[in-house]
Coordinates of C-alpha atoms in Angstrom, one line a residue:
Chain A
M1 CA 0.0 0.0 0.0
R2 CA 1.3 3.4 -0.9
S3 CA 1.2 6.0 1.9
G4 CA -0.7 9.2 1.1
V5 CA 2.3 11.4 2.3
R6 CA 4.8 9.8 0.0
C7 CA 2.4 9.8 -2.9
M8 CA 1.7 13.6 -2.4
A9 CA 5.4 14.3 -2.2
A10 CA 6.0 12.4 -5.5
V11 CA 3.1 14.2 -7.2
S12 CA 4.2 17.6 -6.1
S13 CA 7.6 17.2 -7.8
M14 CA 6.2 15.7 -10.9
E15 CA 4.8 18.8 -12.6
C16 CA 7.2 17.8 -15.4
V17 CA 5.0 14.9 -16.5
K18 CA 1.9 17.1 -17.0
G19 CA 0.2 16.4 -20.2
V20 CA 2.5 13.7 -21.5
K21 CA 1.0 11.4 -24.1
G22 CA 3.6 8.6 -23.9
V23 CA 5.9 6.8 -21.4
I24 CA 9.1 4.9 -22.0
L25 CA 10.1 2.5 -19.3
D26 CA 13.5 1.1 -18.7
M27 CA 13.3 -2.6 -17.7
C28 CA 16.0 -4.0 -15.4
G29 CA 16.0 -2.1 -12.1
V30 CA 12.6 -0.5 -12.9
L31 CA 10.3 -3.5 -13.6
Y32 CA 12.5 -6.2 -12.0
D33 CA 15.7 -6.8 -10.1
S34 CA 18.0 -9.3 -11.8
G35 CA 19.3 -12.2 -9.9
E36 CA 19.1 -16.0 -9.5
G37 CA 16.6 -17.6 -11.9
G38 CA 16.3 -14.5 -14.0
G39 CA 15.3 -12.1 -11.3
R40 CA 12.0 -11.0 -9.6
P41 CA 9.6 -8.1 -10.1
I42 CA 10.0 -5.0 -8.0
Q43 CA 7.1 -4.5 -5.7
G44 CA 4.2 -2.7 -7.3
S45 CA 5.7 -2.8 -10.8
V46 CA 3.5 -5.4 -12.4
E47 CA 0.4 -3.5 -11.3
A48 CA 1.9 -0.2 -12.3
V49 CA 2.6 -1.4 -15.9
K50 CA -1.0 -2.7 -16.1
R51 CA -2.3 0.7 -15.0
L52 CA -0.2 2.5 -17.6
M53 CA -1.5 0.2 -20.3
D54 CA -5.1 0.7 -19.2
S55 CA -4.6 4.5 -19.1
G56 CA -4.6 5.1 -22.9
L57 CA -1.0 6.5 -22.7
I58 CA 1.3 5.2 -25.4
L59 CA 3.8 2.8 -23.7
R60 CA 7.1 1.5 -24.9
F61 CA 10.0 -0.4 -23.2
C62 CA 13.6 0.3 -23.7
T63 CA 16.5 -2.0 -22.5
N64 CA 20.2 -2.4 -23.1
E65 CA 19.9 -6.1 -22.5
T66 CA 22.2 -8.0 -24.8
Q67 CA 22.7 -11.4 -23.1
N68 CA 19.6 -12.7 -24.7
T69 CA 17.3 -12.3 -27.8
R70 CA 14.5 -9.8 -27.4
E71 CA 12.0 -12.7 -27.7
K72 CA 13.6 -14.7 -24.8
F73 CA 13.9 -11.6 -22.7
V74 CA 10.2 -10.8 -23.1
Q75 CA 9.3 -14.4 -22.3
K76 CA 11.1 -14.0 -19.0
L77 CA 9.2 -10.8 -18.2
R78 CA 5.9 -12.4 -19.0
R79 CA 6.7 -15.2 -16.6
M80 CA 7.2 -12.5 -13.9
G81 CA 3.7 -11.3 -14.7
F82 CA 4.3 -8.3 -17.1
D83 CA 1.9 -8.4 -20.0
I84 CA 4.4 -7.1 -22.5
S85 CA 4.6 -7.7 -26.3
V86 CA 7.9 -8.1 -28.2
S87 CA 7.0 -5.3 -30.6
D88 CA 6.8 -2.8 -27.7
V89 CA 10.4 -3.6 -26.6
F90 CA 13.4 -1.7 -28.0
S91 CA 16.8 -3.3 -27.5
P92 CA 20.2 -2.7 -29.1
A93 CA 20.6 -5.8 -31.3
P94 CA 17.5 -5.3 -33.5
A95 CA 18.4 -1.6 -33.8
L96 CA 21.9 -2.5 -34.9
M97 CA 20.6 -5.0 -37.5
R98 CA 18.8 -2.1 -39.2
I99 CA 22.0 -0.1 -39.2
L100 CA 24.0 -3.0 -40.6
R101 CA 21.5 -3.5 -43.4
E102 CA 21.2 0.2 -44.2
R103 CA 25.0 0.5 -44.5
G104 CA 25.6 -2.9 -46.1
L105 CA 28.0 -3.9 -43.3
Q106 CA 29.1 -7.5 -42.4
P107 CA 29.8 -7.8 -38.7
H108 CA 32.4 -9.8 -36.7
L109 CA 30.5 -10.6 -33.5
L110 CA 31.9 -10.6 -30.0
V111 CA 28.6 -11.1 -28.2
H112 CA 26.9 -13.5 -25.8
D113 CA 26.1 -16.9 -27.4
D114 CA 22.4 -16.4 -26.6
L115 CA 22.3 -13.1 -28.6
I116 CA 23.6 -14.6 -31.8
P117 CA 20.1 -15.6 -33.2
E118 CA 19.3 -11.8 -33.4
F119 CA 21.8 -11.7 -36.3
D120 CA 20.2 -14.5 -38.3
G121 CA 20.2 -13.7 -42.0
I122 CA 23.1 -11.2 -42.1
E123 CA 26.1 -12.0 -44.1
M124 CA 29.3 -12.4 -42.1
N125 CA 31.8 -14.0 -44.4
S126 CA 33.9 -10.8 -45.0
P127 CA 33.5 -8.8 -41.9
N128 CA 34.0 -5.0 -42.3
C129 CA 33.0 -4.0 -38.8
V130 CA 33.1 -5.4 -35.2
V131 CA 30.1 -5.6 -32.9
I132 CA 30.6 -6.1 -29.2
G133 CA 27.8 -6.7 -26.7
D134 CA 27.8 -7.9 -23.1
A135 CA 29.7 -11.1 -24.0
A136 CA 30.6 -11.9 -20.4
D137 CA 32.8 -15.0 -20.3
R138 CA 33.3 -14.8 -24.0
F139 CA 35.5 -11.7 -23.4
S140 CA 38.6 -13.8 -23.4
Y141 CA 42.1 -12.5 -24.4
E142 CA 41.8 -14.7 -27.5
N143 CA 38.4 -13.4 -28.5
L144 CA 39.5 -9.8 -27.8
N145 CA 42.6 -10.3 -29.9
E146 CA 40.5 -11.7 -32.8
A147 CA 38.1 -8.7 -32.7
F148 CA 41.1 -6.4 -32.6
R149 CA 42.8 -8.0 -35.6
V150 CA 39.6 -7.6 -37.6
L151 CA 39.4 -3.9 -36.7
I152 CA 43.1 -3.1 -37.2
G153 CA 43.0 -4.8 -40.6
L154 CA 40.2 -2.5 -41.9
K155 CA 41.1 0.6 -43.8
K156 CA 38.6 2.5 -41.6
P157 CA 37.9 0.5 -38.5
I158 CA 34.2 0.5 -37.5
L159 CA 33.3 -0.6 -33.9
F160 CA 29.7 -0.9 -32.7
S161 CA 29.1 -1.3 -29.0
L162 CA 25.7 -2.5 -27.7
G163 CA 25.5 0.0 -24.8
Q164 CA 28.4 1.5 -22.9
G165 CA 27.8 0.2 -19.3
R166 CA 30.7 0.0 -16.9
Y167 CA 29.5 -2.9 -14.7
Y168 CA 26.5 -4.6 -13.2
K169 CA 25.7 -6.8 -10.3
E170 CA 25.0 -10.5 -10.4
T171 CA 24.3 -12.8 -7.5
D172 CA 28.0 -13.8 -7.5
G173 CA 29.3 -10.3 -7.5
L174 CA 30.0 -7.3 -9.8
K175 CA 30.8 -8.0 -13.4
L176 CA 32.4 -5.9 -16.1
D177 CA 30.0 -4.6 -18.7
V178 CA 30.4 -4.0 -22.4
G179 CA 31.6 -0.4 -22.1
V180 CA 34.8 -1.5 -20.5
F181 CA 35.7 -3.6 -23.5
M182 CA 34.6 -0.9 -25.9
K183 CA 37.1 1.5 -24.2
A184 CA 39.8 -1.2 -24.5
L185 CA 39.3 -1.7 -28.3
E186 CA 38.9 2.1 -28.8
Y187 CA 42.3 2.6 -27.3
A188 CA 43.9 -0.3 -29.1
C189 CA 42.8 0.9 -32.6
D190 CA 42.5 4.6 -31.9
V191 CA 38.9 4.7 -33.0
Q192 CA 35.6 5.9 -31.4
A193 CA 32.9 3.3 -31.1
E194 CA 29.4 3.9 -32.3
V195 CA 27.1 3.1 -29.3
V196 CA 23.8 1.4 -30.2
G197 CA 21.3 1.4 -27.4
K198 CA 20.9 3.8 -24.5
P199 CA 22.1 6.6 -24.2
S200 CA 22.5 7.0 -28.0
P201 CA 20.1 9.7 -29.4
E202 CA 19.4 7.6 -32.5
F203 CA 18.1 4.9 -30.2
F204 CA 15.6 7.1 -28.4
Q205 CA 14.6 8.7 -31.6
S206 CA 13.7 5.4 -33.1
V207 CA 11.4 4.8 -30.1
L208 CA 9.8 8.2 -30.5
R209 CA 9.1 7.5 -34.2
D210 CA 7.5 4.2 -33.3
M211 CA 5.3 6.1 -30.7
N212 CA 4.5 8.8 -33.3
L213 CA 5.1 11.4 -30.6
Q214 CA 7.2 14.5 -30.2
P215 CA 10.0 14.5 -27.5
H216 CA 8.2 16.9 -25.2
E217 CA 5.2 14.7 -25.1
V218 CA 7.1 11.7 -23.6
V219 CA 8.6 10.8 -20.3
M220 CA 11.4 8.2 -19.7
V221 CA 11.5 6.4 -16.4
G222 CA 14.7 4.7 -15.5
D223 CA 17.1 3.8 -12.7
D224 CA 20.3 4.7 -14.6
L225 CA 20.9 8.4 -14.3
V226 CA 23.3 8.7 -17.2
N227 CA 22.0 6.2 -19.7
D228 CA 18.2 6.4 -19.1
V229 CA 17.6 10.0 -17.8
G230 CA 20.5 11.8 -19.4
G231 CA 20.1 10.0 -22.7
A232 CA 16.4 10.8 -22.9
Q233 CA 17.0 14.4 -21.9
R234 CA 19.5 15.0 -24.6
C235 CA 16.7 14.2 -27.1
G236 CA 14.2 16.5 -25.4
I237 CA 12.4 13.8 -23.5
K238 CA 11.7 14.3 -19.8
G239 CA 13.7 12.0 -17.6
V240 CA 12.5 10.6 -14.2
Q241 CA 14.8 8.5 -12.0
V242 CA 13.4 5.8 -9.7
R243 CA 15.2 5.0 -6.5
T244 CA 15.3 1.3 -7.3
G245 CA 17.8 -0.9 -9.2
K246 CA 21.2 0.8 -9.6
Y247 CA 20.0 4.1 -8.2
R248 CA 22.5 5.6 -5.6
P249 CA 21.7 8.6 -3.4
S250 CA 24.8 10.4 -4.9
D251 CA 22.9 10.4 -8.2
E252 CA 20.8 13.3 -6.9
D253 CA 24.0 15.4 -6.7
H254 CA 25.5 14.3 -10.1
P255 CA 27.7 17.0 -11.6
S256 CA 26.2 17.0 -15.1
V257 CA 22.9 15.1 -15.2
K258 CA 19.8 16.2 -13.2
A259 CA 16.6 14.2 -13.5
D260 CA 13.4 16.2 -14.0
A261 CA 12.1 14.3 -11.0
Y262 CA 13.2 11.5 -8.6
V263 CA 10.6 9.1 -7.3
D264 CA 10.7 6.1 -5.0
D265 CA 9.8 3.5 -7.5
L266 CA 7.8 2.8 -10.7
A267 CA 4.5 2.6 -8.8
A268 CA 5.1 6.2 -7.5
A269 CA 6.0 7.4 -10.9
V270 CA 2.8 5.9 -12.4
D271 CA 0.7 7.4 -9.5
A272 CA 2.1 10.8 -10.5
I273 CA 1.8 10.4 -14.2
L274 CA -1.8 9.3 -13.9
T275 CA -2.6 12.1 -11.5
Q276 CA -1.1 14.8 -13.7
K277 CA -3.0 13.3 -16.7
H278 CA -6.4 14.2 -15.2
Chain B
M1 CA 79.6 -3.0 -43.8
R2 CA 78.2 0.5 -43.4
S3 CA 78.3 2.7 -46.6
G4 CA 80.2 6.0 -46.2
V5 CA 77.3 7.9 -47.7
R6 CA 74.7 6.7 -45.3
C7 CA 77.0 7.1 -42.4
M8 CA 77.8 10.8 -43.4
A9 CA 74.0 11.5 -43.8
A10 CA 73.4 10.1 -40.3
V11 CA 76.2 12.1 -38.8
S12 CA 75.1 15.3 -40.4
S13 CA 71.7 15.1 -38.7
M14 CA 73.1 14.0 -35.4
E15 CA 74.4 17.3 -34.1
C16 CA 72.1 16.8 -31.2
V17 CA 74.3 14.1 -29.6
K18 CA 77.4 16.3 -29.5
G19 CA 79.0 16.1 -26.1
V20 CA 76.7 13.6 -24.6
K21 CA 78.2 11.6 -21.7
G22 CA 75.6 8.9 -21.5
V23 CA 73.3 6.7 -23.7
I24 CA 70.1 4.9 -22.8
L25 CA 69.1 2.1 -25.2
D26 CA 65.7 0.7 -25.6
M27 CA 65.9 -3.1 -26.1
C28 CA 63.2 -4.8 -28.2
G29 CA 63.3 -3.4 -31.7
V30 CA 66.7 -1.7 -31.2
L31 CA 68.9 -4.6 -30.0
Y32 CA 66.8 -7.4 -31.3
D33 CA 63.6 -8.4 -33.0
S34 CA 61.2 -10.6 -31.0
G35 CA 59.9 -13.7 -32.5
E36 CA 60.2 -17.5 -32.3
G37 CA 62.6 -18.8 -29.8
G38 CA 62.9 -15.4 -28.1
G39 CA 64.0 -13.4 -31.2
R40 CA 67.3 -12.5 -32.9
P41 CA 69.7 -9.6 -32.8
I42 CA 69.3 -6.8 -35.3
Q43 CA 72.2 -6.7 -37.7
G44 CA 75.1 -4.7 -36.3
S45 CA 73.6 -4.2 -32.8
V46 CA 75.8 -6.7 -30.9
E47 CA 78.9 -4.9 -32.2
A48 CA 77.3 -1.5 -31.7
V49 CA 76.6 -2.2 -28.0
K50 CA 80.2 -3.4 -27.6
R51 CA 81.6 -0.2 -29.2
L52 CA 79.5 1.9 -26.8
M53 CA 80.7 0.0 -23.8
D54 CA 84.3 0.4 -24.9
S55 CA 83.9 4.1 -25.6
G56 CA 83.8 5.2 -21.9
L57 CA 80.2 6.6 -22.3
I58 CA 77.9 5.7 -19.5
L59 CA 75.4 3.1 -20.8
R60 CA 72.0 1.9 -19.5
F61 CA 69.2 -0.2 -21.0
C62 CA 65.6 0.6 -20.6
T63 CA 62.7 -1.8 -21.4
N64 CA 59.0 -2.1 -20.8
E65 CA 59.3 -5.9 -20.9
T66 CA 56.9 -7.5 -18.3
Q67 CA 56.5 -11.0 -19.5
N68 CA 59.6 -12.2 -17.7
T69 CA 61.8 -11.3 -14.8
R70 CA 64.7 -8.9 -15.5
E71 CA 67.2 -11.8 -14.8
K72 CA 65.6 -14.1 -17.3
F73 CA 65.3 -11.3 -19.8
V74 CA 69.0 -10.5 -19.6
Q75 CA 69.9 -14.1 -19.9
K76 CA 68.1 -14.2 -23.2
L77 CA 70.0 -11.1 -24.4
R78 CA 73.3 -12.6 -23.3
R79 CA 72.5 -15.8 -25.4
M80 CA 72.1 -13.5 -28.4
G81 CA 75.6 -12.1 -27.8
F82 CA 74.9 -8.9 -25.9
D83 CA 77.3 -8.5 -22.9
I84 CA 74.7 -6.9 -20.6
S85 CA 74.5 -6.9 -16.8
V86 CA 71.3 -7.1 -14.9
S87 CA 72.2 -4.0 -12.9
D88 CA 72.3 -1.9 -16.1
V89 CA 68.8 -2.8 -17.2
F90 CA 65.8 -0.8 -16.0
S91 CA 62.4 -2.5 -16.3
P92 CA 59.0 -1.6 -14.8
A93 CA 58.6 -4.4 -12.2
P94 CA 61.7 -3.5 -10.1
A95 CA 60.7 0.2 -10.3
L96 CA 57.2 -0.6 -9.1
M97 CA 58.6 -2.7 -6.2
R98 CA 60.4 0.4 -4.9
I99 CA 57.1 2.4 -5.2
L100 CA 55.1 -0.3 -3.4
R101 CA 57.6 -0.4 -0.6
E102 CA 57.9 3.4 -0.3
R103 CA 54.1 3.8 -0.1
G104 CA 53.5 0.6 2.0
L105 CA 51.1 -0.8 -0.6
Q106 CA 50.1 -4.5 -1.0
P107 CA 49.4 -5.4 -4.6
H108 CA 46.8 -7.5 -6.3
L109 CA 48.7 -8.8 -9.3
L110 CA 47.3 -9.3 -12.8
V111 CA 50.6 -10.1 -14.5
H112 CA 52.3 -12.8 -16.6
D113 CA 53.1 -15.9 -14.5
D114 CA 56.8 -15.5 -15.4
L115 CA 56.9 -12.0 -13.9
I116 CA 55.6 -13.0 -10.4
P117 CA 59.1 -13.8 -9.0
E118 CA 59.8 -10.0 -9.3
F119 CA 57.4 -9.5 -6.4
D120 CA 59.0 -12.0 -4.0
G121 CA 58.9 -10.7 -0.5
I122 CA 56.1 -8.2 -0.8
E123 CA 53.0 -8.7 1.4
M124 CA 49.8 -9.4 -0.6
N125 CA 47.3 -10.7 2.0
S126 CA 45.3 -7.4 2.1
P127 CA 45.6 -5.9 -1.3
N128 CA 45.1 -2.1 -1.4
C129 CA 46.1 -1.5 -5.1
V130 CA 46.0 -3.4 -8.4
V131 CA 49.0 -4.0 -10.6
I132 CA 48.6 -5.0 -14.3
G133 CA 51.4 -6.0 -16.6
D134 CA 51.4 -7.6 -20.0
A135 CA 49.5 -10.7 -18.7
A136 CA 48.6 -12.0 -22.1
D137 CA 46.4 -15.1 -21.8
R138 CA 45.9 -14.3 -18.1
F139 CA 43.7 -11.4 -19.2
S140 CA 40.5 -13.5 -18.9
Y141 CA 37.1 -12.1 -18.1
E142 CA 37.3 -13.8 -14.7
N143 CA 40.7 -12.3 -13.9
L144 CA 39.7 -8.9 -15.1
N145 CA 36.5 -9.1 -12.9
E146 CA 38.7 -10.1 -9.9
A147 CA 41.0 -7.1 -10.4
F148 CA 38.0 -4.8 -10.9
R149 CA 36.4 -6.0 -7.7
V150 CA 39.5 -5.3 -5.7
L151 CA 39.7 -1.8 -7.2
I152 CA 36.0 -0.9 -6.7
G153 CA 36.2 -2.2 -3.2
L154 CA 38.9 0.3 -2.2
K155 CA 38.0 3.7 -0.7
K156 CA 40.5 5.3 -3.2
P157 CA 41.3 2.8 -6.0
I158 CA 44.9 2.7 -7.0
L159 CA 45.8 1.1 -10.3
F160 CA 49.4 0.7 -11.5
S161 CA 50.1 -0.2 -15.2
L162 CA 53.5 -1.6 -16.2
G163 CA 53.6 0.4 -19.5
Q164 CA 50.8 1.6 -21.6
G165 CA 51.4 -0.1 -25.0
R166 CA 48.5 -0.7 -27.3
Y167 CA 49.6 -3.9 -29.1
Y168 CA 52.6 -5.8 -30.2
K169 CA 53.5 -8.4 -32.9
E170 CA 54.2 -12.0 -32.2
T171 CA 54.8 -14.7 -34.7
D172 CA 51.2 -15.8 -34.6
G173 CA 49.9 -12.2 -35.1
L174 CA 49.1 -9.0 -33.3
K175 CA 48.4 -9.1 -29.6
L176 CA 46.7 -6.6 -27.3
D177 CA 49.1 -5.0 -24.8
V178 CA 48.7 -3.9 -21.2
G179 CA 47.6 -0.3 -22.1
V180 CA 44.3 -1.7 -23.5
F181 CA 43.4 -3.3 -20.2
M182 CA 44.6 -0.3 -18.3
K183 CA 42.0 1.8 -20.3
A184 CA 39.4 -0.9 -19.6
L185 CA 39.9 -0.8 -15.8
E186 CA 40.2 3.0 -15.8
Y187 CA 36.8 3.3 -17.4
A188 CA 35.2 0.6 -15.1
C189 CA 36.4 2.4 -11.9
D190 CA 36.6 6.0 -13.1
V191 CA 40.3 6.2 -12.1
Q192 CA 43.5 7.1 -13.8
A193 CA 46.2 4.5 -13.7
E194 CA 49.8 5.4 -12.6
V195 CA 52.0 4.2 -15.5
V196 CA 55.3 2.6 -14.3
G197 CA 57.9 2.2 -17.1
K198 CA 58.3 4.2 -20.3
P199 CA 57.1 6.9 -21.0
S200 CA 56.7 7.8 -17.3
P201 CA 59.0 10.7 -16.3
E202 CA 59.8 9.1 -12.9
F203 CA 61.1 6.0 -14.8
F204 CA 63.5 8.0 -16.9
Q205 CA 64.6 10.1 -13.9
S206 CA 65.5 6.9 -12.0
V207 CA 67.8 5.9 -14.9
L208 CA 69.4 9.4 -14.9
R209 CA 70.0 9.2 -11.1
D210 CA 71.7 5.8 -11.6
M211 CA 73.9 7.3 -14.4
N212 CA 74.6 10.3 -12.2
L213 CA 74.1 12.6 -15.3
Q214 CA 72.0 15.6 -16.1
P215 CA 69.2 15.1 -18.7
H216 CA 71.0 17.3 -21.4
E217 CA 74.0 15.0 -21.1
V218 CA 72.1 11.9 -22.2
V219 CA 70.6 10.6 -25.4
M220 CA 67.9 7.9 -25.6
V221 CA 67.8 5.6 -28.6
G222 CA 64.5 3.8 -29.3
D223 CA 62.2 2.5 -32.0
D224 CA 59.0 3.7 -30.2
L225 CA 58.4 7.4 -31.0
V226 CA 55.9 8.1 -28.2
N227 CA 57.2 5.9 -25.4
D228 CA 61.0 6.1 -26.0
V229 CA 61.6 9.3 -27.8
G230 CA 58.7 11.4 -26.5
G231 CA 59.1 10.1 -23.0
A232 CA 62.8 10.9 -22.9
Q233 CA 62.3 14.4 -24.4
R234 CA 59.7 15.3 -21.7
C235 CA 62.5 14.8 -19.2
G236 CA 65.0 16.9 -21.2
I237 CA 66.8 13.9 -22.6
K238 CA 67.6 13.9 -26.3
G239 CA 65.5 11.3 -28.3
V240 CA 66.7 9.5 -31.4
Q241 CA 64.5 7.1 -33.3
V242 CA 65.9 4.1 -35.2
R243 CA 64.1 2.9 -38.3
T244 CA 64.0 -0.7 -37.0
G245 CA 61.5 -2.6 -34.8
K246 CA 58.1 -0.9 -34.6
Y247 CA 59.2 2.2 -36.5
R248 CA 56.9 3.3 -39.3
P249 CA 57.6 6.0 -41.9
S250 CA 54.6 7.9 -40.7
D251 CA 56.4 8.4 -37.3
E252 CA 58.5 11.1 -39.0
D253 CA 55.3 13.2 -39.5
H254 CA 53.8 12.6 -36.1
P255 CA 51.6 15.5 -35.0
S256 CA 53.1 16.0 -31.5
V257 CA 56.4 14.1 -31.1
K258 CA 59.4 14.9 -33.2
A259 CA 62.7 13.0 -32.6
D260 CA 65.9 15.0 -32.4
A261 CA 67.2 12.7 -35.1
Y262 CA 66.2 9.6 -37.1
V263 CA 68.8 7.0 -38.0
D264 CA 68.6 3.7 -39.9
D265 CA 69.5 1.5 -37.0
L266 CA 71.5 1.2 -33.7
A267 CA 74.8 0.8 -35.6
A268 CA 74.2 4.1 -37.4
A269 CA 73.3 5.8 -34.1
V270 CA 76.5 4.6 -32.5
D271 CA 78.6 5.7 -35.5
A272 CA 77.2 9.2 -35.1
I273 CA 77.5 9.3 -31.3
L274 CA 81.1 8.2 -31.4
T275 CA 81.9 10.6 -34.2
Q276 CA 80.4 13.5 -32.3
K277 CA 82.3 12.5 -29.2
H278 CA 85.7 13.2 -30.7

């Protein structure tokens, strides 16, 4: 049960969401906490998503998940009780597939085994770019050397990184994320990676196009201040940070990114959004 | 046999070495080329080193080698015919040992197995810094995570990197060097590594102290424009680049580093140094 006091406090600071027509939700840390067996829903989130869906607002989901195909990922969320469709979820690999096809590129993949089916149908015999995702244990010295040799052998090295996260928490401890290996290969080849996924503006813009809304009509709710909130704001989308997932109190004093509002969790954010709607 | 014409050309551009009292030589790419079975001497280098030793100039050797102890490394050079003593060779691991002792630090090591004996006698039970060297195959995802967790668990993370090279060539292809993993851990933990070895000014200064000479009295001869030549120049030492080892013609048009002279090889450098001496 939500206390009236907390709800009023949340509402009072949420003027920013007045009149929005659409909502983009980050997933891990907002809908659920990852962990053993795939994770578990954050309290109140299943119901909050349902209320948003019933409200008539346009709703999309946006994740940097690259350890699994979008289909498998949505199946996991559905098992947790979220009534989500694959077509409403934006993740880096399908976005990259469009880029590869548009630019006629053949990728050398250094990604998680379970992500590989996302690249079905793309030619890979003569790689002219390198794609890295959260490859986890596949980030071996041998595989990094192999990706490096492809890059350094290209006249103009092209490196795509599916996100730019530093690290994440699993049940057995902190793990290095894809951004760390992006920086490694950037230095090795003196190139700058093209980041696909949050916080890339192109990624948010593709979601906006799908929603058929203008940036100022949309609010992004996420737990990651830089990638969710800051990324959205750079596109003119309002950014709200929830105090769940990877949120840390120091985020509220960040030197360069300031959320339009901070709320305790997704349920509080939805309370406020629906209150301001009326 | 050296041609008179080439020798004269070398001499004419080597005014910079006039009156030097000491010489610092880089090793790999200047004395020898690495490769199968440990590598082989560059033509004329064994004799050139001998001539320098006989000349009365003060001579030291300076390497970023971290795949082996200094003792084992010198043994390899002696087998190639270079009459070198361990005490004349400066390499990152012994320099780091002095720093660790001075600052009372206990390292967590992510280095090549063959380098570990360099750290004999230092306490490592409660690591309060991380040391990375050219660990090669030991740069696994698991080992990188382990080093990262030590760093992120420290109140003030301290990361030492034994050199900052991007990559090097082995007989089976290009391999990522320690600098790449330094950049990875720097990004993961939002820290700046302390580089021990070339091009660190402290490293060159420790060599000067051992030679008991002033910077302007010394010339550094190396094949690496940034780490050998640029590093030496930042300390006031003259920097000469040889066109062997990792030298590339584009080095002579580098945007920020310009050698005081470029010569074909160590033999030509020694010709010029000894000519200017008289």
